[in-house]
CSV table of C-alpha atoms in Angstrom, one decimal:
chain,number,residue,atom,x,y,z
A,1039,MET,CA,0.0,0.0,0.0
A,1040,GLN,CA,1.4,3.4,-1.0
A,1041,ALA,CA,2.1,5.9,1.8
A,1042,GLU,CA,-0.1,9.0,1.8
A,1043,VAL,CA,1.6,12.4,1.4
A,1044,HIS,CA,0.3,16.0,1.5
A,1045,ILE,CA,2.7,18.2,-0.5
A,1046,VAL,CA,3.2,21.9,0.4
A,1047,TRP,CA,4.5,23.6,-2.7
A,1048,LEU,CA,6.4,26.6,-1.4
A,1049,LYS,CA,6.6,29.5,-3.8
A,1050,ARG,CA,6.5,33.1,-2.5
A,1051,ASP,CA,5.6,32.0,1.1
A,1052,LEU,CA,8.9,31.2,2.7
A,1053,ARG,CA,7.8,31.1,6.3
A,1054,ILE,CA,6.0,28.8,8.8
A,1055,GLN,CA,4.1,31.6,10.5
A,1056,ASP,CA,0.6,32.5,9.4
A,1057,HIS,CA,0.8,29.9,6.6
A,1058,ALA,CA,-2.6,28.7,5.5
A,1059,ALA,CA,-1.3,26.0,3.1
A,1060,LEU,CA,1.0,24.5,5.7
A,1061,HIS,CA,-1.6,24.7,8.4
A,1062,ALA,CA,-4.2,22.9,6.1
A,1063,ALA,CA,-1.7,20.2,5.0
A,1064,ALA,CA,-0.5,19.5,8.6
A,1065,LYS,CA,-4.1,19.1,9.7
A,1066,ALA,CA,-4.8,16.6,6.8
A,1067,GLY,CA,-1.9,14.3,7.3
A,1068,ALA,CA,1.8,13.6,6.6
A,1069,VAL,CA,3.5,16.7,5.1
A,1070,LEU,CA,6.2,17.1,2.5
A,1071,PRO,CA,7.4,20.8,2.2
A,1072,VAL,CA,8.9,21.2,-1.3
A,1073,PHE,CA,10.6,24.2,-3.0
A,1074,THR,CA,11.6,23.9,-6.6
A,1075,TRP,CA,13.8,26.1,-8.8
A,1076,ASP,CA,11.9,25.7,-12.0
A,1077,ALA,CA,14.0,26.5,-15.0
A,1078,SER,CA,11.0,27.9,-16.9
A,1079,VAL,CA,10.8,30.6,-14.2
A,1080,TRP,CA,14.3,31.1,-13.0
A,1081,SER,CA,15.8,31.3,-16.5
A,1082,CYS,CA,13.8,34.5,-17.1
A,1083,PRO,CA,15.4,37.9,-17.1
A,1084,ASP,CA,13.3,38.9,-14.1
A,1085,TYR,CA,15.8,37.1,-11.9
A,1086,SER,CA,19.5,37.8,-11.3
A,1087,LYS,CA,22.2,36.6,-8.9
A,1088,GLN,CA,20.9,38.7,-6.1
A,1089,HIS,CA,17.5,37.1,-6.3
A,1090,VAL,CA,19.0,33.6,-6.2
A,1091,MET,CA,21.2,34.4,-3.2
A,1092,PHE,CA,18.4,36.2,-1.3
A,1093,VAL,CA,16.0,33.3,-1.7
A,1094,ARG,CA,18.7,30.8,-0.7
A,1095,GLU,CA,19.1,32.8,2.5
A,1096,CYS,CA,15.4,32.6,3.1
A,1097,LEU,CA,15.3,28.9,2.5
A,1098,ALA,CA,18.1,28.3,4.9
A,1099,THR,CA,16.3,29.9,7.8
A,1100,LEU,CA,13.0,28.3,6.6
A,1101,LYS,CA,14.7,24.8,6.7
A,1102,THR,CA,15.7,25.5,10.3
A,1103,ASP,CA,12.2,26.6,11.3
A,1104,LEU,CA,10.6,23.5,9.6
A,1105,GLN,CA,13.1,21.2,11.4
A,1106,GLY,CA,11.9,22.8,14.7
A,1107,MET,CA,8.5,21.6,13.8
A,1108,GLY,CA,9.7,18.0,13.1
A,1109,LEU,CA,9.6,18.6,9.3
A,1110,ASP,CA,12.2,19.3,6.7
A,1111,LEU,CA,12.6,21.3,3.5
A,1112,PHE,CA,13.0,19.4,0.2
A,1113,GLU,CA,14.7,21.7,-2.2
A,1114,TYR,CA,15.3,20.8,-5.8
A,1115,SER,CA,16.7,22.3,-9.0
A,1116,ASP,CA,14.3,20.2,-11.0
A,1117,GLY,CA,10.8,21.6,-11.7
A,1118,ILE,CA,7.7,20.9,-9.7
A,1119,LEU,CA,6.3,18.7,-12.4
A,1120,HIS,CA,9.4,16.5,-12.4
A,1121,VAL,CA,9.1,16.1,-8.6
A,1122,LEU,CA,5.4,15.3,-8.8
A,1123,ASN,CA,5.9,12.7,-11.6
A,1124,HIS,CA,8.6,11.0,-9.5
A,1125,LEU,CA,6.6,11.1,-6.3
A,1126,VAL,CA,3.4,9.7,-7.7
A,1127,LYS,CA,5.1,6.5,-8.7
A,1128,SER,CA,5.7,5.6,-5.1
A,1129,HIS,CA,3.2,7.6,-2.9
A,1130,ARG,CA,-0.4,8.5,-2.9
A,1131,ILE,CA,-0.6,12.2,-3.3
A,1132,ALA,CA,-3.5,13.1,-1.1
A,1133,GLY,CA,-3.3,16.8,-1.8
A,1134,LEU,CA,-1.2,19.7,-3.1
A,1135,TYR,CA,-1.2,22.9,-1.1
A,1136,SER,CA,0.1,26.3,-2.0
A,1137,HIS,CA,-0.7,30.0,-1.9
A,1138,GLU,CA,-2.4,31.8,-4.7
A,1139,GLU,CA,0.5,33.4,-6.6
A,1140,THR,CA,0.4,36.5,-8.7
A,1141,GLY,CA,3.6,36.3,-10.7
A,1142,ASN,CA,4.6,36.8,-14.3
A,1143,GLN,CA,3.5,35.0,-17.5
A,1144,HIS,CA,6.0,32.2,-16.8
A,1145,THR,CA,4.7,31.4,-13.3
A,1146,TYR,CA,1.2,31.6,-14.6
A,1147,ALA,CA,2.0,29.1,-17.4
A,1148,LEU,CA,3.6,26.8,-14.8
A,1149,ASP,CA,0.4,27.0,-12.7
A,1150,ILE,CA,-1.6,26.0,-15.7
A,1151,GLN,CA,0.6,22.9,-16.2
A,1152,VAL,CA,0.4,22.0,-12.5
A,1153,ALA,CA,-3.4,22.3,-12.6
A,1154,ASN,CA,-3.5,20.0,-15.7
A,1155,TRP,CA,-1.3,17.5,-13.9
A,1156,CYS,CA,-3.5,17.5,-10.9
A,1157,ARG,CA,-6.6,16.9,-13.0
A,1158,GLN,CA,-5.0,14.0,-14.8
A,1159,HIS,CA,-3.9,12.4,-11.6
A,1160,GLN,CA,-7.0,13.2,-9.6
A,1161,VAL,CA,-5.1,15.3,-7.1
A,1162,ILE,CA,-6.9,18.2,-5.4
A,1163,TRP,CA,-4.8,21.4,-5.5
A,1164,HIS,CA,-5.7,23.6,-2.5
A,1165,GLU,CA,-4.7,27.2,-3.0
A,1166,TYR,CA,-5.0,29.9,-0.3
A,1167,ALA,CA,-4.9,33.7,-0.6
A,1168,GLN,CA,-2.1,35.5,1.3
A,1169,THR,CA,-2.7,39.0,0.1
A,1170,GLY,CA,-5.7,41.2,-0.8
A,1171,VAL,CA,-5.7,39.9,-4.4
A,1172,VAL,CA,-8.9,38.3,-5.5
A,1173,ARG,CA,-9.0,35.6,-8.1
A,1174,ARG,CA,-11.5,35.9,-11.0
A,1175,LEU,CA,-12.6,39.3,-9.8
A,1176,LYS,CA,-15.6,40.7,-11.8
A,1177,ASN,CA,-15.5,44.2,-10.4
A,1178,ARG,CA,-14.0,46.3,-7.6
A,1179,ASP,CA,-17.2,47.0,-5.8
A,1180,ASN,CA,-16.5,44.9,-2.8
A,1181,TRP,CA,-12.7,44.7,-3.1
A,1182,ASN,CA,-11.9,46.9,-0.2
A,1183,ALA,CA,-14.2,45.0,2.1
A,1184,VAL,CA,-12.6,41.8,1.1
A,1185,TRP,CA,-9.2,43.3,1.8
A,1186,GLN,CA,-10.2,44.5,5.2
A,1187,LYS,CA,-11.8,41.1,6.1
A,1188,ARG,CA,-8.6,39.2,5.1
A,1189,MET,CA,-6.3,41.5,6.9
A,1190,SER,CA,-8.4,41.4,10.1
A,1191,ALA,CA,-8.7,37.5,10.1
A,1192,PRO,CA,-6.8,35.7,12.9
A,1193,LEU,CA,-3.3,34.6,12.1
A,1194,TYR,CA,-2.7,30.9,11.5
A,1195,ALA,CA,-0.7,29.4,14.3
A,1196,VAL,CA,2.4,27.3,13.5
A,1197,PRO,CA,0.9,23.8,13.3
A,1198,ALA,CA,1.9,20.5,14.8
A,1199,ALA,CA,2.9,18.4,11.9
A,1200,THR,CA,4.1,14.9,10.8
A,1201,LEU,CA,6.9,14.6,8.2
A,1202,ALA,CA,6.1,12.3,5.3
A,1203,GLN,CA,8.5,9.4,5.1
A,1204,LEU,CA,10.6,9.4,2.0
A,1205,GLN,CA,14.2,9.9,0.7
A,1206,SER,CA,15.0,13.1,-1.1
A,1207,ALA,CA,16.7,11.0,-3.9
A,1208,GLN,CA,13.2,9.8,-4.9
A,1209,LEU,CA,12.2,13.2,-6.1
A,1210,GLY,CA,14.9,14.8,-8.2
A,1211,ASN,CA,18.1,16.8,-8.3
A,1212,ALA,CA,18.9,18.5,-5.0
A,1213,ASN,CA,22.2,19.9,-6.2
A,1214,ILE,CA,21.4,23.6,-6.4
A,1215,ASP,CA,25.0,24.8,-6.9
A,1216,THR,CA,25.4,23.2,-10.3
A,1217,ALA,CA,22.0,23.9,-11.8
A,1218,PRO,CA,22.7,25.6,-15.2
A,1219,HIS,CA,19.7,28.0,-14.9
A,1220,LEU,CA,20.9,29.3,-11.6
A,1221,GLN,CA,24.3,30.2,-12.7
A,1222,LYS,CA,23.6,33.9,-13.3
A,1223,PRO,CA,26.2,36.0,-15.1
A,1224,GLN,CA,25.8,39.0,-12.7
A,1225,THR,CA,27.5,39.4,-9.5
A,1226,ASP,CA,25.6,39.6,-6.2
A,1227,LYS,CA,24.8,43.0,-4.9
A,1228,PRO,CA,27.3,43.8,-2.2
A,1229,LEU,CA,25.0,46.0,-0.1
A,1230,ARG,CA,21.7,44.3,-0.7
A,1231,GLN,CA,19.4,43.3,2.2
A,1232,LYS,CA,19.8,39.8,3.6
A,1233,GLY,CA,17.2,37.1,3.4
A,1234,GLY,CA,15.6,35.2,6.2
A,1235,ARG,CA,13.1,35.5,8.9
A,1236,TYR,CA,15.5,37.2,11.4
A,1237,HIS,CA,16.3,40.0,9.1
A,1238,ALA,CA,12.6,40.4,8.2
A,1239,LEU,CA,11.5,40.8,11.7
A,1240,LYS,CA,14.4,43.0,12.7
A,1241,THR,CA,13.6,45.3,9.8
A,1242,LEU,CA,9.8,45.4,10.5
A,1243,ASN,CA,10.2,46.0,14.2
A,1244,SER,CA,12.7,48.8,13.8
A,1245,PHE,CA,10.2,50.5,11.5
A,1246,LEU,CA,7.2,50.0,13.7
A,1247,ASN,CA,9.1,51.2,16.8
A,1248,GLY,CA,10.8,54.3,15.4
A,1249,ARG,CA,11.7,54.6,11.8
A,1250,ALA,CA,8.1,55.1,10.7
A,1251,SER,CA,8.1,58.5,12.4
A,1252,GLN,CA,10.1,59.7,9.3
A,1253,TYR,CA,7.8,58.0,6.8
A,1254,ARG,CA,5.6,61.0,5.8
A,1255,GLY,CA,7.9,63.3,3.9
A,1256,GLY,CA,10.9,61.0,4.2
A,1257,ILE,CA,10.2,58.3,1.6
A,1258,SER,CA,10.6,60.6,-1.5
A,1259,SER,CA,14.3,61.3,-1.2
A,1260,PRO,CA,16.7,58.5,-2.2
A,1261,ILE,CA,18.8,59.4,0.8
A,1262,SER,CA,16.2,59.8,3.6
A,1263,SER,CA,14.1,56.9,2.4
A,1264,ILE,CA,16.9,54.5,3.3
A,1265,ALA,CA,15.8,54.9,6.9
A,1266,ALA,CA,12.3,56.4,6.4
A,1267,GLY,CA,11.0,53.6,4.2
A,1268,SER,CA,9.8,50.3,5.7
A,1269,ARG,CA,12.4,48.3,3.7
A,1270,ILE,CA,10.2,45.2,4.1
A,1271,SER,CA,9.4,44.9,0.4
A,1272,PRO,CA,11.7,41.9,-0.4
A,1273,TYR,CA,10.3,40.1,2.7
A,1274,LEU,CA,6.7,40.6,1.5
A,1275,ALA,CA,7.7,39.7,-2.0
A,1276,TRP,CA,9.0,36.3,-0.9
A,1277,GLY,CA,6.4,35.8,1.8
A,1278,VAL,CA,9.0,35.7,4.6
A,1279,LEU,CA,6.5,38.0,6.3
A,1280,SER,CA,2.8,37.7,5.4
A,1281,MET,CA,0.8,40.8,4.6
A,1282,LYS,CA,-1.7,39.9,7.3
A,1283,GLU,CA,0.9,39.5,10.0
A,1284,VAL,CA,2.4,42.9,9.0
A,1285,MET,CA,-1.0,44.4,9.3
A,1286,HIS,CA,-1.7,42.8,12.7
A,1287,ALA,CA,1.7,44.1,14.0
A,1288,LEU,CA,1.0,47.6,12.7
A,1289,ARG,CA,-2.4,47.8,14.2
A,1290,LEU,CA,-1.2,46.4,17.5
A,1291,GLN,CA,1.6,49.0,17.6
A,1292,ARG,CA,-0.9,51.8,16.9
A,1293,ILE,CA,-2.9,50.6,20.0
A,1294,ARG,CA,0.3,50.6,22.1
A,1295,LEU,CA,1.2,54.1,20.9
A,1296,LYS,CA,-2.2,55.5,21.9
A,1297,GLN,CA,-1.9,53.9,25.3
A,1298,ASN,CA,1.7,55.2,26.0
A,1299,PRO,CA,2.4,58.0,23.5
A,1300,GLU,CA,5.4,59.3,25.6
A,1301,LYS,CA,7.3,56.1,24.9
A,1302,TYR,CA,7.5,56.6,21.2
A,1303,PRO,CA,8.8,59.3,18.7
A,1304,LYS,CA,6.5,62.1,17.6
A,1305,LYS,CA,4.8,61.5,14.3
A,1306,LEU,CA,5.0,57.8,14.6
A,1307,ASP,CA,1.3,57.2,14.4
A,1308,SER,CA,1.0,59.4,11.4
A,1309,GLY,CA,3.8,57.4,9.7
A,1310,LEU,CA,2.1,54.1,10.6
A,1311,LEU,CA,-1.2,55.3,9.2
A,1312,GLY,CA,0.4,56.4,6.0
A,1313,PHE,CA,2.2,53.0,5.7
A,1314,GLU,CA,-1.1,51.1,6.2
A,1315,SER,CA,-2.5,53.0,3.1
A,1316,ARG,CA,0.6,51.9,1.2
A,1317,LEU,CA,0.0,48.2,2.0
A,1318,HIS,CA,-3.5,48.6,0.7
A,1319,TRP,CA,-2.1,50.2,-2.4
A,1320,HIS,CA,0.5,47.3,-2.7
A,1321,CYS,CA,-2.4,44.8,-3.0
A,1322,HIS,CA,-4.3,47.1,-5.4
A,1323,PHE,CA,-1.5,47.1,-7.9
A,1324,MET,CA,-1.0,43.3,-7.6
A,1325,GLN,CA,-4.7,43.0,-8.3
A,1326,LYS,CA,-4.2,44.9,-11.6
A,1327,LEU,CA,-1.6,42.4,-12.6
A,1328,GLU,CA,-3.9,39.5,-11.5
A,1329,SER,CA,-6.9,40.8,-13.5
A,1330,GLU,CA,-4.9,42.1,-16.5
A,1331,PRO,CA,-1.8,39.9,-16.9
A,1332,GLU,CA,-1.2,41.1,-20.4
A,1333,MET,CA,0.0,44.3,-18.9
A,1334,GLU,CA,3.3,42.5,-18.4
A,1335,TYR,CA,4.1,42.4,-22.2
A,1336,GLN,CA,1.5,44.6,-24.0
A,1337,ASN,CA,1.1,48.4,-24.0
A,1338,LEU,CA,-1.7,49.4,-21.7
A,1339,HIS,CA,-3.2,51.6,-24.4
A,1340,SER,CA,-3.2,49.9,-27.9
A,1341,ALA,CA,-3.3,53.3,-29.6
A,1342,LEU,CA,0.3,53.7,-28.5
A,1343,ASN,CA,1.6,50.5,-30.2
A,1344,GLY,CA,4.5,51.1,-32.5
A,1345,ILE,CA,5.4,54.6,-31.4
A,1346,ARG,CA,8.7,53.3,-30.1
A,1347,ASP,CA,11.3,50.9,-31.5
A,1348,GLU,CA,10.1,47.6,-30.0
A,1349,THR,CA,12.9,45.5,-31.4
A,1350,TYR,CA,16.0,47.5,-30.3
A,1351,ALA,CA,17.4,47.0,-33.8
A,1352,ASP,CA,18.5,50.6,-33.7
A,1353,ALA,CA,22.2,50.8,-32.5
A,1354,GLN,CA,21.6,54.2,-31.0
A,1355,ALA,CA,18.7,53.0,-28.9
A,1356,HIS,CA,20.8,50.1,-27.6
A,1357,GLU,CA,23.7,52.5,-26.8
A,1358,LYS,CA,21.3,54.7,-24.8
A,1359,LEU,CA,20.0,51.7,-22.9
A,1360,GLN,CA,23.5,50.7,-21.8
A,1361,ARG,CA,24.3,54.3,-20.7
A,1362,TRP,CA,21.1,54.4,-18.7
A,1363,ALA,CA,21.6,50.9,-17.1
A,1364,GLN,CA,25.2,51.7,-16.2
A,1365,GLY,CA,24.5,55.0,-14.6
A,1366,LYS,CA,26.4,56.9,-17.3
A,1367,THR,CA,23.8,59.3,-18.7
A,1368,GLY,CA,25.5,62.5,-17.5
A,1369,TRP,CA,22.5,63.5,-15.4
A,1370,PRO,CA,23.8,63.4,-11.8
A,1371,LEU,CA,20.6,62.4,-10.0
A,1372,VAL,CA,19.8,59.7,-12.6
A,1373,ASP,CA,23.2,58.3,-12.5
A,1374,ALA,CA,23.5,58.4,-8.7
A,1375,CYS,CA,20.2,56.6,-8.3
A,1376,MET,CA,21.2,53.9,-10.9
A,1377,ILE,CA,24.5,53.3,-9.1
A,1378,MET,CA,22.7,53.0,-5.8
A,1379,LEU,CA,20.4,50.5,-7.4
A,1380,ARG,CA,23.2,48.5,-8.9
A,1381,GLU,CA,25.1,48.4,-5.5
A,1382,THR,CA,22.2,47.8,-3.1
A,1383,GLY,CA,19.5,46.2,-5.3
A,1384,TRP,CA,17.1,48.8,-3.9
A,1385,ILE,CA,15.9,52.3,-4.7
A,1386,ASN,CA,12.8,54.1,-3.4
A,1387,PHE,CA,9.5,54.3,-5.2
A,1388,ARG,CA,9.7,57.8,-6.5
A,1389,MET,CA,13.3,57.4,-7.8
A,1390,ARG,CA,12.3,54.1,-9.5
A,1391,ALA,CA,9.6,56.1,-11.3
A,1392,MET,CA,12.1,58.8,-12.2
A,1393,LEU,CA,14.5,56.2,-13.7
A,1394,MET,CA,11.8,54.7,-15.8
A,1395,SER,CA,10.6,58.1,-16.9
A,1396,THR,CA,14.2,58.9,-18.0
A,1397,ALA,CA,14.3,55.8,-20.1
A,1398,SER,CA,10.9,56.2,-21.6
A,1399,TYR,CA,10.5,59.9,-22.2
A,1400,LEU,CA,14.0,61.4,-22.3
A,1401,TYR,CA,15.7,58.5,-24.1
A,1402,TRP,CA,12.4,57.3,-25.7
A,1403,LEU,CA,13.2,53.6,-25.0
A,1404,HIS,CA,10.6,50.9,-24.9
A,1405,TRP,CA,9.5,50.1,-21.3
A,1406,ARG,CA,9.7,46.3,-21.9
A,1407,GLU,CA,13.5,46.5,-22.3
A,1408,SER,CA,14.2,49.2,-19.7
């Protein structure tokens, strides 16, 4: 008789706290947490060396946290379909569990393939929302109410769990260091933020306890925003922190602040309130990509098709792109911001917009390549 296994497919939810998929799988039976470096996704230009290294740091701390639960992390350079095809030969896959991902066209294509595999093998795929994004949204009439309801729901506790019994060799290639699609030509960013739960919580807590007092008025400048911004964007992007737990922590801090205002910096509550609206905005823009995924590769307004060189066959356009990307335009603010981005992997929102405006309007480059 084949052993039963409940697979938790880890994607952009690299934590054990407030984890709906992990919670449901642990409640259902023996759990197998799996993370795969699918070549169809990680070969894309969206990802560079810094992304690989950041995620590996997150996975290292996640593995430790899972082991503390009596589980383990099964990490493979082979794709999820390869792992599923190997596993189904020796085990009864009682369920596949993951969060609802809003990614790019490649992650969407992979999700479709996995959904087809599950139908063919009669495996139920349980997906759980972890942001305010609503699947198959018909209109925005009740979107805000749904967001508020999700963010106010109780956090999922770290569950008691039983590890599925199997050998990692049964599933696929675990050698991440030699996987061709992970050998990125770029160098790692020397001053980038470090991955993992410890760094995520440290960054969040320093913001909630003090740095947020600089938030209003401080997030526009590339200099002041280093401290004034929350700096938790990479941890939200990879699910090291859940949106809901950030909202809970923020609202709890505002309660503490009202009870003991003398213990905290002035303007802290104002900054936290402004940050809450930005978290709402974060999900709003993710919803746009969920509802209109063609925005990734098509002009938003079809009347503007063809007004720029879409092939970069023009040598002058290519040369402009290189100057822009290397921080050699001759415009001091543009170049300084690009150099900061190249060294740290981060630049604040307003300066990101400025860099793209420079490429699109001053250099007249197509947004898809910039």
